[in-house]
Amino acid sequence: MLDTFLWSKDFPLQVCVFNSTSLSDQAHDTHESQLQAATLEYTRVQTLLAALTPHIKRCKLLHFELLYPTSLPPAAFFLQRLPNLKELTLLSGRGIPPPPFVVGFGNPWTIGNPIQPVASRPSLCWLNCLAFDAFTFMCLARAFKGLWSEICYRDRHLRLSIWNYTFRPARRDRSASRFTFEEFIGYLVDAGFGCLSLRNMHIAGPRDISAEPSNHPEPYSSSYTGIRFENVSRELISECLSICDLRQQESFAFRSCDIPPIDDFFGYFLKLENIPRSTDLQGVLKLWQGRQLTIGSSACFNDSLLAWFSDNRRCAQYLDSLFLFDCDSFSMEALKEFIDARTEELGEEDGEDLNDFDEEPCIRELRVQGGGHTLADEDRLWFQQRVKRFSFE
């Protein structure tokens, strides 16, 4: 096993380590059998890490997707010089380890005092993508608290993806392995990031009014840009947006979330998918300054919203591309009225704030797909005459 990586000599390495056992396979296992499985996984990973360590400087990608968080490489492992590492993924299916697991493995993740880097220069010089389950991220952040700038360069366009955590009030859960919501926000600020993706993050109790998770979650991708939330609590979204530079993000995406009102933000691309009926999209779109809006499977996109769009030309005033898929709560008549309002010429007063644009913003592209709508030939012709690029499927 120790010779595993010798064949590659001086070539760059991309190392993926995963456990193919699913959580459902162990749903009815006894505690003892789960502890045995965790021990086996931990032992195998430790053996692999021992073989990898002499070659760690050649790694461009490290991807650990395991069942138990106790098996993931400990924080100190990443204090080695990793000059070529660009992508780091640490995911565990079970999230927070229960107390017997923590005791059994010497609690390698919960670190009482922050550790110091072993080298004065950054260890992760070229890192541009981090993907963690939330428990692992917060354990690393606790270990590296205040030292991120010494470990990796802060001027990189870092993409940070974090999954799976429920924050609970301290009075209900005083476990040392738990983290607070405020602590998490502080760690995000310390880490610094250019792009942020959060998935399945909640605040327990009456404040948690997030939508139900999608039945078809999208696979993990390290290629996202901008800000992305999927199945995240409303309050958590609000706090995360408050620490982001909303004018520097190219895109925003929300999936299966009840979205709070958002202050003035740009985001050329805005995508909303599976947004619950209770969400006030007027509060989301009122100050949005982007150009392309995509809405899918969202009951809150309805005739009332289209009427509001039609009557408030200054809201989402730069919108020129609208893509709708699997939305069944609006009528084609309301959509026609919206297009009519958004393709007519602006008056002098309405256009006074738009002098920076070569052309007056109006709807130039419209796509409608699914949702059970029908379109007569004369209506199709009507849209084609008013919208430069129109498609209906």
mmCIF file of C-alpha atoms in Angstrom:
data_model
loop_
_atom_site.group_PDB
_atom_site.id
_atom_site.type_symbol
_atom_site.label_atom_id
_atom_site.label_comp_id
_atom_site.label_asym_id
_atom_site.label_seq_id
_atom_site.Cartn_x
_atom_site.Cartn_y
_atom_site.Cartn_z
ATOM 1 C CA MET A 1 0.000 0.000 0.000
ATOM 2 C CA LEU A 2 2.834 2.418 0.789
ATOM 3 C CA ASP A 3 4.039 2.123 -2.819
ATOM 4 C CA THR A 4 0.646 3.017 -4.270
ATOM 5 C CA PHE A 5 1.730 6.361 -5.745
ATOM 6 C CA LEU A 6 5.302 5.528 -6.776
ATOM 7 C CA TRP A 7 4.346 4.557 -10.329
ATOM 8 C CA SER A 8 3.282 8.110 -11.142
ATOM 9 C CA LYS A 9 6.743 9.530 -10.386
ATOM 10 C CA ASP A 10 6.616 13.299 -10.803
ATOM 11 C CA PHE A 11 3.223 13.609 -12.515
ATOM 12 C CA PRO A 12 0.466 15.709 -10.901
ATOM 13 C CA LEU A 13 -1.985 13.689 -8.804
ATOM 14 C CA GLN A 14 -5.768 13.779 -8.542
ATOM 15 C CA VAL A 15 -6.841 11.571 -5.635
ATOM 16 C CA CYS A 16 -10.460 10.531 -5.018
ATOM 17 C CA VAL A 17 -11.314 8.439 -1.959
ATOM 18 C CA PHE A 18 -14.879 7.281 -1.404
ATOM 19 C CA ASN A 19 -16.972 4.727 0.463
ATOM 20 C CA SER A 20 -19.582 3.119 -1.782
ATOM 21 C CA THR A 21 -21.754 2.055 1.180
ATOM 22 C CA SER A 22 -24.910 4.160 1.347
ATOM 23 C CA LEU A 23 -26.511 5.476 4.520
ATOM 24 C CA SER A 24 -29.681 3.522 3.762
ATOM 25 C CA ASP A 25 -27.682 0.284 3.792
ATOM 26 C CA GLN A 26 -26.855 0.883 7.466
ATOM 27 C CA ALA A 27 -30.115 2.437 8.609
ATOM 28 C CA HIS A 28 -31.042 -0.571 10.750
ATOM 29 C CA ASP A 29 -27.550 -1.607 11.867
ATOM 30 C CA THR A 30 -26.818 -1.834 15.577
ATOM 31 C CA HIS A 31 -24.586 0.751 17.213
ATOM 32 C CA GLU A 32 -21.840 -1.848 17.617
ATOM 33 C CA SER A 33 -21.876 -2.800 13.939
ATOM 34 C CA GLN A 34 -21.779 0.874 12.927
ATOM 35 C CA LEU A 35 -18.814 1.440 15.204
ATOM 36 C CA GLN A 36 -17.053 -1.509 13.578
ATOM 37 C CA ALA A 37 -17.798 -0.071 10.129
ATOM 38 C CA ALA A 38 -16.462 3.327 11.214
ATOM 39 C CA THR A 39 -13.307 1.711 12.578
ATOM 40 C CA LEU A 40 -12.718 -0.163 9.322
ATOM 41 C CA GLU A 41 -13.227 2.978 7.228
ATOM 42 C CA TYR A 42 -10.934 4.998 9.508
ATOM 43 C CA THR A 43 -8.178 2.377 9.345
ATOM 44 C CA ARG A 44 -8.298 2.154 5.562
ATOM 45 C CA VAL A 45 -8.172 5.921 5.130
ATOM 46 C CA GLN A 46 -5.264 6.251 7.555
ATOM 47 C CA THR A 47 -3.328 3.652 5.571
ATOM 48 C CA LEU A 48 -4.007 5.531 2.359
ATOM 49 C CA LEU A 49 -2.948 8.852 3.920
ATOM 50 C CA ALA A 50 0.324 7.295 5.024
ATOM 51 C CA ALA A 51 0.988 6.266 1.424
ATOM 52 C CA LEU A 52 -0.083 9.648 0.072
ATOM 53 C CA THR A 53 1.862 11.914 2.428
ATOM 54 C CA PRO A 54 5.287 11.582 0.693
ATOM 55 C CA HIS A 55 3.617 12.624 -2.576
ATOM 56 C CA ILE A 56 1.228 15.248 -1.223
ATOM 57 C CA LYS A 57 3.042 18.128 -2.926
ATOM 58 C CA ARG A 58 2.061 16.705 -6.320
ATOM 59 C CA CYS A 59 -1.678 16.723 -5.590
ATOM 60 C CA LYS A 60 -3.867 19.015 -7.668
ATOM 61 C CA LEU A 61 -7.158 17.562 -6.408
ATOM 62 C CA LEU A 62 -8.112 15.783 -3.177
ATOM 63 C CA HIS A 63 -11.651 14.396 -2.925
ATOM 64 C CA PHE A 64 -12.733 12.458 0.174
ATOM 65 C CA GLU A 65 -16.365 11.330 0.191
ATOM 66 C CA LEU A 66 -16.784 9.002 3.159
ATOM 67 C CA LEU A 67 -19.500 7.733 5.448
ATOM 68 C CA TYR A 68 -18.108 8.846 8.810
ATOM 69 C CA PRO A 69 -16.583 12.270 9.622
ATOM 70 C CA THR A 70 -14.101 10.592 11.952
ATOM 71 C CA SER A 71 -12.431 9.068 8.877
ATOM 72 C CA LEU A 72 -11.686 12.361 7.138
ATOM 73 C CA PRO A 73 -8.105 13.678 7.227
ATOM 74 C CA PRO A 74 -7.583 15.760 10.403
ATOM 75 C CA ALA A 75 -7.028 19.507 10.260
ATOM 76 C CA ALA A 76 -3.282 19.201 10.867
ATOM 77 C CA PHE A 77 -2.943 17.177 7.646
ATOM 78 C CA PHE A 78 -3.562 20.363 5.659
ATOM 79 C CA LEU A 79 -0.735 22.280 7.326
ATOM 80 C CA GLN A 80 1.692 20.491 5.037
ATOM 81 C CA ARG A 81 2.955 22.407 2.031
ATOM 82 C CA LEU A 82 0.421 21.797 -0.728
ATOM 83 C CA PRO A 83 1.707 24.130 -3.444
ATOM 84 C CA ASN A 84 -0.286 22.604 -6.321
ATOM 85 C CA LEU A 85 -3.612 21.805 -4.662
ATOM 86 C CA LYS A 86 -6.506 23.521 -6.460
ATOM 87 C CA GLU A 87 -9.577 21.571 -5.320
ATOM 88 C CA LEU A 88 -10.279 20.084 -1.888
ATOM 89 C CA THR A 89 -13.470 18.158 -1.091
ATOM 90 C CA LEU A 90 -14.209 16.669 2.347
ATOM 91 C CA LEU A 91 -17.684 15.157 2.671
ATOM 92 C CA SER A 92 -19.153 12.697 5.165
ATOM 93 C CA GLY A 93 -22.576 11.138 4.859
ATOM 94 C CA ARG A 94 -23.354 11.039 8.557
ATOM 95 C CA GLY A 95 -22.469 14.624 9.410
ATOM 96 C CA ILE A 96 -21.951 15.092 13.157
ATOM 97 C CA PRO A 97 -20.374 12.070 14.888
ATOM 98 C CA PRO A 98 -22.257 10.873 17.990
ATOM 99 C CA PRO A 99 -20.343 10.992 21.321
ATOM 100 C CA PRO A 100 -19.237 7.296 21.348
ATOM 101 C CA PHE A 101 -17.579 7.804 17.959
ATOM 102 C CA VAL A 102 -15.808 10.932 19.207
ATOM 103 C CA VAL A 103 -14.455 9.094 22.243
ATOM 104 C CA GLY A 104 -13.528 6.005 20.253
ATOM 105 C CA PHE A 105 -11.428 7.936 17.773
ATOM 106 C CA GLY A 106 -9.827 10.377 20.161
ATOM 107 C CA ASN A 107 -12.007 13.188 18.795
ATOM 108 C CA PRO A 108 -9.686 14.175 15.898
ATOM 109 C CA TRP A 109 -12.037 16.929 14.730
ATOM 110 C CA THR A 110 -13.182 18.831 17.788
ATOM 111 C CA ILE A 111 -10.148 20.933 18.656
ATOM 112 C CA GLY A 112 -10.253 22.985 21.838
ATOM 113 C CA ASN A 113 -7.441 25.416 20.997
ATOM 114 C CA PRO A 114 -6.584 26.803 17.547
ATOM 115 C CA ILE A 115 -3.511 25.190 16.023
ATOM 116 C CA GLN A 116 -0.591 27.074 14.540
ATOM 117 C CA PRO A 117 0.683 26.607 10.965
ATOM 118 C CA VAL A 118 4.049 24.889 10.738
ATOM 119 C CA ALA A 119 5.362 27.120 7.974
ATOM 120 C CA SER A 120 5.413 30.872 7.610
ATOM 121 C CA ARG A 121 4.303 30.768 3.978
ATOM 122 C CA PRO A 122 0.797 29.737 2.895
ATOM 123 C CA SER A 123 0.246 25.999 2.676
ATOM 124 C CA LEU A 124 -2.508 26.181 0.056
ATOM 125 C CA CYS A 125 -1.057 28.598 -2.467
ATOM 126 C CA TRP A 126 -3.294 27.807 -5.450
ATOM 127 C CA LEU A 127 -6.471 26.583 -3.823
ATOM 128 C CA ASN A 128 -9.554 27.807 -5.693
ATOM 129 C CA CYS A 129 -12.307 25.335 -4.744
ATOM 130 C CA LEU A 130 -13.367 24.032 -1.319
ATOM 131 C CA ALA A 131 -16.317 21.681 -0.739
ATOM 132 C CA PHE A 132 -17.149 20.511 2.793
ATOM 133 C CA ASP A 133 -19.994 19.122 4.796
ATOM 134 C CA ALA A 134 -20.746 21.880 7.297
ATOM 135 C CA PHE A 135 -19.492 20.034 10.377
ATOM 136 C CA THR A 136 -16.099 19.461 8.754
ATOM 137 C CA PHE A 137 -15.903 23.071 7.559
ATOM 138 C CA MET A 138 -16.592 24.415 11.033
ATOM 139 C CA CYS A 139 -14.098 22.054 12.646
ATOM 140 C CA LEU A 140 -11.414 23.216 10.220
ATOM 141 C CA ALA A 141 -12.433 26.829 10.731
ATOM 142 C CA ARG A 142 -12.237 26.406 14.504
ATOM 143 C CA ALA A 143 -8.784 24.885 14.169
ATOM 144 C CA PHE A 144 -7.562 27.590 11.787
ATOM 145 C CA LYS A 145 -9.407 30.482 13.424
ATOM 146 C CA GLY A 146 -7.700 33.750 12.522
ATOM 147 C CA LEU A 147 -5.077 31.978 10.410
ATOM 148 C CA TRP A 148 -6.767 31.579 7.023
ATOM 149 C CA SER A 149 -4.686 34.372 5.523
ATOM 150 C CA GLU A 150 -1.530 32.482 6.543
ATOM 151 C CA ILE A 151 -2.753 29.192 5.120
ATOM 152 C CA CYS A 152 -4.089 30.306 1.741
ATOM 153 C CA TYR A 153 -3.930 33.496 -0.249
ATOM 154 C CA ARG A 154 -6.973 35.727 0.244
ATOM 155 C CA ASP A 155 -6.884 37.394 -3.169
ATOM 156 C CA ARG A 156 -7.967 34.225 -4.973
ATOM 157 C CA HIS A 157 -11.490 33.829 -6.367
ATOM 158 C CA LEU A 158 -12.203 31.003 -3.918
ATOM 159 C CA ARG A 159 -15.302 28.869 -4.517
ATOM 160 C CA LEU A 160 -16.697 27.589 -1.233
ATOM 161 C CA SER A 161 -19.432 24.921 -1.058
ATOM 162 C CA ILE A 162 -20.915 23.781 2.279
ATOM 163 C CA TRP A 163 -23.601 21.136 2.931
ATOM 164 C CA ASN A 164 -25.860 19.654 5.593
ATOM 165 C CA TYR A 165 -26.266 21.136 9.051
ATOM 166 C CA THR A 166 -29.052 22.092 11.453
ATOM 167 C CA PHE A 167 -28.238 24.742 14.036
ATOM 168 C CA ARG A 168 -30.012 24.236 17.361
ATOM 169 C CA PRO A 169 -30.476 26.638 20.291
ATOM 170 C CA ALA A 170 -27.793 26.163 22.942
ATOM 171 C CA ARG A 171 -30.407 25.502 25.628
ATOM 172 C CA ARG A 172 -31.562 22.477 23.614
ATOM 173 C CA ASP A 173 -28.155 21.128 22.680
ATOM 174 C CA ARG A 174 -25.072 21.828 24.766
ATOM 175 C CA SER A 175 -22.902 19.246 23.027
ATOM 176 C CA ALA A 176 -19.273 20.309 22.608
ATOM 177 C CA SER A 177 -19.389 19.056 19.029
ATOM 178 C CA ARG A 178 -22.168 21.512 18.145
ATOM 179 C CA PHE A 179 -21.636 24.884 16.518
ATOM 180 C CA THR A 180 -23.762 28.003 16.726
ATOM 181 C CA PHE A 181 -25.299 29.870 13.845
ATOM 182 C CA GLU A 182 -23.326 33.005 14.783
ATOM 183 C CA GLU A 183 -20.114 30.980 14.880
ATOM 184 C CA PHE A 184 -20.747 29.692 11.359
ATOM 185 C CA ILE A 185 -21.281 33.204 9.975
ATOM 186 C CA GLY A 186 -18.048 34.317 11.643
ATOM 187 C CA TYR A 187 -16.163 31.439 10.042
ATOM 188 C CA LEU A 188 -17.496 32.392 6.607
ATOM 189 C CA VAL A 189 -16.155 35.907 7.109
ATOM 190 C CA ASP A 190 -12.766 34.586 8.253
ATOM 191 C CA ALA A 191 -12.447 32.148 5.363
ATOM 192 C CA GLY A 192 -13.101 34.702 2.629
ATOM 193 C CA PHE A 193 -14.637 33.535 -0.634
ATOM 194 C CA GLY A 194 -15.444 34.705 -4.117
ATOM 195 C CA CYS A 195 -18.315 32.263 -4.732
ATOM 196 C CA LEU A 196 -20.519 30.595 -2.123
ATOM 197 C CA SER A 197 -22.848 27.586 -2.339
ATOM 198 C CA LEU A 198 -24.896 26.378 0.647
ATOM 199 C CA ARG A 199 -27.153 23.319 0.618
ATOM 200 C CA ASN A 200 -29.419 21.756 3.266
ATOM 201 C CA MET A 201 -28.595 24.294 5.997
ATOM 202 C CA HIS A 202 -31.247 25.048 8.623
ATOM 203 C CA ILE A 203 -31.958 26.787 11.896
ATOM 204 C CA ALA A 204 -34.130 24.583 14.109
ATOM 205 C CA GLY A 205 -37.240 25.921 15.787
ATOM 206 C CA PRO A 206 -40.028 28.280 14.725
ATOM 207 C CA ARG A 207 -37.605 30.437 12.713
ATOM 208 C CA ASP A 208 -37.031 27.607 10.236
ATOM 209 C CA ILE A 209 -39.596 28.142 7.463
ATOM 210 C CA SER A 210 -37.578 26.807 4.561
ATOM 211 C CA ALA A 211 -39.137 24.884 1.707
ATOM 212 C CA GLU A 212 -39.120 21.125 1.519
ATOM 213 C CA PRO A 213 -36.001 19.701 -0.182
ATOM 214 C CA SER A 214 -36.267 18.802 -3.831
ATOM 215 C CA ASN A 215 -36.968 15.184 -4.723
ATOM 216 C CA HIS A 216 -34.259 15.420 -7.358
ATOM 217 C CA PRO A 217 -31.230 17.170 -5.846
ATOM 218 C CA GLU A 218 -28.630 18.306 -8.314
ATOM 219 C CA PRO A 219 -25.223 16.597 -8.205
ATOM 220 C CA TYR A 220 -22.287 18.441 -6.690
ATOM 221 C CA SER A 221 -20.461 20.688 -9.126
ATOM 222 C CA SER A 222 -17.311 22.701 -8.502
ATOM 223 C CA SER A 223 -17.919 24.914 -11.538
ATOM 224 C CA TYR A 224 -20.568 27.236 -10.083
ATOM 225 C CA THR A 225 -20.001 30.970 -9.897
ATOM 226 C CA GLY A 226 -21.672 33.585 -7.748
ATOM 227 C CA ILE A 227 -23.982 32.815 -4.817
ATOM 228 C CA ARG A 228 -26.126 29.669 -4.646
ATOM 229 C CA PHE A 229 -28.554 28.429 -1.972
ATOM 230 C CA GLU A 230 -30.457 25.134 -2.019
ATOM 231 C CA ASN A 231 -32.878 24.147 0.767
ATOM 232 C CA VAL A 232 -31.505 26.768 3.160
ATOM 233 C CA SER A 233 -33.383 28.530 5.982
ATOM 234 C CA ARG A 234 -34.650 32.033 5.266
ATOM 235 C CA GLU A 235 -32.774 33.600 8.202
ATOM 236 C CA LEU A 236 -29.548 31.862 7.235
ATOM 237 C CA ILE A 237 -29.871 33.210 3.685
ATOM 238 C CA SER A 238 -30.401 36.716 5.046
ATOM 239 C CA GLU A 239 -27.322 36.569 7.268
ATOM 240 C CA CYS A 240 -25.120 35.091 4.547
ATOM 241 C CA LEU A 241 -26.164 37.752 2.047
ATOM 242 C CA SER A 242 -25.355 40.442 4.609
ATOM 243 C CA ILE A 243 -21.661 39.460 4.541
ATOM 244 C CA CYS A 244 -21.451 39.169 0.737
ATOM 245 C CA ASP A 245 -20.530 41.909 -1.682
ATOM 246 C CA LEU A 246 -23.777 41.733 -3.635
ATOM 247 C CA ARG A 247 -22.483 43.994 -6.385
ATOM 248 C CA GLN A 248 -19.523 41.775 -7.248
ATOM 249 C CA GLN A 249 -21.419 38.542 -7.929
ATOM 250 C CA GLU A 250 -22.185 37.535 -11.501
ATOM 251 C CA SER A 251 -25.055 35.231 -10.589
ATOM 252 C CA PHE A 252 -27.473 34.250 -7.825
ATOM 253 C CA ALA A 253 -29.374 30.953 -7.650
ATOM 254 C CA PHE A 254 -32.037 29.864 -5.145
ATOM 255 C CA ARG A 255 -33.539 26.376 -5.097
ATOM 256 C CA SER A 256 -36.148 25.072 -2.632
ATOM 257 C CA CYS A 257 -35.818 28.161 -0.433
ATOM 258 C CA ASP A 258 -38.160 30.731 1.069
ATOM 259 C CA ILE A 259 -36.178 33.812 0.057
ATOM 260 C CA PRO A 260 -36.128 36.953 2.231
ATOM 261 C CA PRO A 261 -36.264 40.450 0.691
ATOM 262 C CA ILE A 262 -32.878 41.428 -0.724
ATOM 263 C CA ASP A 263 -31.330 44.876 -0.765
ATOM 264 C CA ASP A 264 -29.887 46.435 -3.897
ATOM 265 C CA PHE A 265 -27.962 43.703 -5.738
ATOM 266 C CA PHE A 266 -26.668 43.145 -9.237
ATOM 267 C CA GLY A 267 -26.144 39.551 -10.341
ATOM 268 C CA TYR A 268 -26.463 39.533 -14.133
ATOM 269 C CA PHE A 269 -28.080 36.070 -13.850
ATOM 270 C CA LEU A 270 -30.790 35.219 -11.312
ATOM 271 C CA LYS A 271 -32.242 31.698 -11.147
ATOM 272 C CA LEU A 272 -35.189 30.719 -8.943
ATOM 273 C CA GLU A 273 -36.319 27.095 -8.789
ATOM 274 C CA ASN A 274 -38.923 25.303 -6.653
ATOM 275 C CA ILE A 275 -39.617 28.462 -4.661
ATOM 276 C CA PRO A 276 -42.679 28.072 -2.355
ATOM 277 C CA ARG A 277 -45.886 30.012 -2.875
ATOM 278 C CA SER A 278 -45.347 31.917 0.393
ATOM 279 C CA THR A 279 -42.228 33.671 -0.915
ATOM 280 C CA ASP A 280 -42.672 37.361 -1.717
ATOM 281 C CA LEU A 281 -40.876 37.629 -5.055
ATOM 282 C CA GLN A 282 -41.605 41.347 -5.184
ATOM 283 C CA GLY A 283 -39.242 41.801 -2.240
ATOM 284 C CA VAL A 284 -36.609 39.747 -4.043
ATOM 285 C CA LEU A 285 -36.909 41.416 -7.454
ATOM 286 C CA LYS A 286 -37.681 45.009 -6.513
ATOM 287 C CA LEU A 287 -34.038 46.137 -6.316
ATOM 288 C CA TRP A 288 -32.461 43.507 -8.562
ATOM 289 C CA GLN A 289 -30.331 45.092 -11.286
ATOM 290 C CA GLY A 290 -29.533 42.056 -13.409
ATOM 291 C CA ARG A 291 -30.537 41.140 -16.936
ATOM 292 C CA GLN A 292 -31.469 37.433 -17.137
ATOM 293 C CA LEU A 293 -34.178 35.873 -14.942
ATOM 294 C CA THR A 294 -34.879 32.121 -14.924
ATOM 295 C CA ILE A 295 -37.830 30.777 -12.916
ATOM 296 C CA GLY A 296 -38.767 27.105 -12.698
ATOM 297 C CA SER A 297 -41.410 25.071 -10.846
ATOM 298 C CA SER A 298 -42.363 28.016 -8.628
ATOM 299 C CA ALA A 299 -45.986 28.672 -7.661
ATOM 300 C CA CYS A 300 -45.118 32.184 -6.486
ATOM 301 C CA PHE A 301 -44.619 33.230 -10.130
ATOM 302 C CA ASN A 302 -48.239 34.101 -10.881
ATOM 303 C CA ASP A 303 -50.515 36.694 -12.462
ATOM 304 C CA SER A 304 -50.204 39.014 -9.459
ATOM 305 C CA LEU A 305 -46.439 39.139 -9.849
ATOM 306 C CA LEU A 306 -46.725 39.756 -13.599
ATOM 307 C CA ALA A 307 -49.191 42.596 -12.951
ATOM 308 C CA TRP A 308 -46.774 44.110 -10.446
ATOM 309 C CA PHE A 309 -43.973 43.811 -13.021
ATOM 310 C CA SER A 310 -46.169 45.554 -15.588
ATOM 311 C CA ASP A 311 -47.087 48.433 -13.269
ATOM 312 C CA ASN A 312 -43.581 48.975 -11.846
ATOM 313 C CA ARG A 313 -41.184 49.503 -14.708
ATOM 314 C CA ARG A 314 -38.425 50.644 -12.363
ATOM 315 C CA CYS A 315 -38.436 47.297 -10.523
ATOM 316 C CA ALA A 316 -36.044 44.803 -12.110
ATOM 317 C CA GLN A 317 -35.685 47.626 -14.602
ATOM 318 C CA TYR A 318 -32.804 46.120 -16.591
ATOM 319 C CA LEU A 319 -34.488 42.753 -17.209
ATOM 320 C CA ASP A 320 -34.192 41.749 -20.872
ATOM 321 C CA SER A 321 -34.286 37.908 -20.817
ATOM 322 C CA LEU A 322 -37.003 35.842 -19.115
ATOM 323 C CA PHE A 323 -36.921 32.033 -19.067
ATOM 324 C CA LEU A 324 -39.886 30.137 -17.572
ATOM 325 C CA PHE A 325 -40.054 26.362 -17.182
ATOM 326 C CA ASP A 326 -42.645 24.167 -15.471
ATOM 327 C CA CYS A 327 -44.490 27.168 -14.008
ATOM 328 C CA ASP A 328 -48.265 26.609 -14.013
ATOM 329 C CA SER A 329 -49.548 29.468 -11.812
ATOM 330 C CA PHE A 330 -49.617 32.230 -14.431
ATOM 331 C CA SER A 331 -51.815 32.804 -17.478
ATOM 332 C CA MET A 332 -50.682 33.608 -20.997
ATOM 333 C CA GLU A 333 -52.914 36.704 -20.924
ATOM 334 C CA ALA A 334 -51.038 38.093 -17.923
ATOM 335 C CA LEU A 335 -47.749 37.283 -19.650
ATOM 336 C CA LYS A 336 -48.914 39.205 -22.751
ATOM 337 C CA GLU A 337 -49.751 42.246 -20.632
ATOM 338 C CA PHE A 338 -46.310 42.054 -19.037
ATOM 339 C CA ILE A 339 -44.574 41.855 -22.425
ATOM 340 C CA ASP A 340 -46.677 44.755 -23.673
ATOM 341 C CA ALA A 341 -45.614 46.889 -20.710
ATOM 342 C CA ARG A 342 -41.958 45.882 -20.933
ATOM 343 C CA THR A 343 -41.527 46.390 -24.670
ATOM 344 C CA GLU A 344 -43.122 49.820 -25.036
ATOM 345 C CA GLU A 345 -40.856 52.856 -25.224
ATOM 346 C CA LEU A 346 -40.008 54.561 -21.960
ATOM 347 C CA GLY A 347 -41.129 58.086 -21.250
ATOM 348 C CA GLU A 348 -38.587 60.778 -20.392
ATOM 349 C CA GLU A 349 -39.198 60.464 -16.652
ATOM 350 C CA ASP A 350 -38.998 56.656 -16.631
ATOM 351 C CA GLY A 351 -35.788 56.620 -18.650
ATOM 352 C CA GLU A 352 -33.837 59.236 -16.738
ATOM 353 C CA ASP A 353 -31.931 56.640 -14.681
ATOM 354 C CA LEU A 354 -30.999 54.489 -17.677
ATOM 355 C CA ASN A 355 -28.582 56.802 -19.480
ATOM 356 C CA ASP A 356 -25.659 54.400 -19.030
ATOM 357 C CA PHE A 357 -27.262 51.903 -21.427
ATOM 358 C CA ASP A 358 -26.818 52.052 -25.196
ATOM 359 C CA GLU A 359 -30.407 50.853 -25.578
ATOM 360 C CA GLU A 360 -33.482 51.138 -23.417
ATOM 361 C CA PRO A 361 -33.852 47.867 -21.444
ATOM 362 C CA CYS A 362 -36.823 45.793 -22.587
ATOM 363 C CA ILE A 363 -37.690 42.123 -22.991
ATOM 364 C CA ARG A 364 -35.668 40.836 -25.934
ATOM 365 C CA GLU A 365 -35.743 37.123 -25.156
ATOM 366 C CA LEU A 366 -38.605 35.004 -23.779
ATOM 367 C CA ARG A 367 -38.710 31.234 -23.366
ATOM 368 C CA VAL A 368 -41.673 29.295 -21.996
ATOM 369 C CA GLN A 369 -41.352 25.556 -21.444
ATOM 370 C CA GLY A 370 -43.749 23.153 -19.710
ATOM 371 C CA GLY A 371 -46.360 24.173 -17.177
ATOM 372 C CA GLY A 372 -49.300 22.855 -19.220
ATOM 373 C CA HIS A 373 -49.788 26.066 -21.205
ATOM 374 C CA THR A 374 -51.233 26.179 -24.712
ATOM 375 C CA LEU A 375 -50.635 28.861 -27.316
ATOM 376 C CA ALA A 376 -52.845 29.646 -30.303
ATOM 377 C CA ASP A 377 -51.196 30.535 -33.608
ATOM 378 C CA GLU A 378 -52.288 34.165 -33.387
ATOM 379 C CA ASP A 379 -50.832 34.459 -29.873
ATOM 380 C CA ARG A 380 -47.570 32.902 -31.011
ATOM 381 C CA LEU A 381 -47.400 35.482 -33.806
ATOM 382 C CA TRP A 382 -48.160 38.231 -31.284
ATOM 383 C CA PHE A 383 -45.164 37.250 -29.136
ATOM 384 C CA GLN A 384 -42.875 36.848 -32.150
ATOM 385 C CA GLN A 385 -43.686 40.380 -33.299
ATOM 386 C CA ARG A 386 -42.800 41.914 -29.927
ATOM 387 C CA VAL A 387 -39.921 39.784 -28.674
ATOM 388 C CA LYS A 388 -36.742 39.415 -30.689
ATOM 389 C CA ARG A 389 -36.123 35.819 -29.576
ATOM 390 C CA PHE A 390 -39.206 33.837 -28.545
ATOM 391 C CA SER A 391 -39.649 30.111 -27.988
ATOM 392 C CA PHE A 392 -42.597 28.117 -26.629
ATOM 393 C CA GLU A 393 -42.456 24.392 -25.956
#
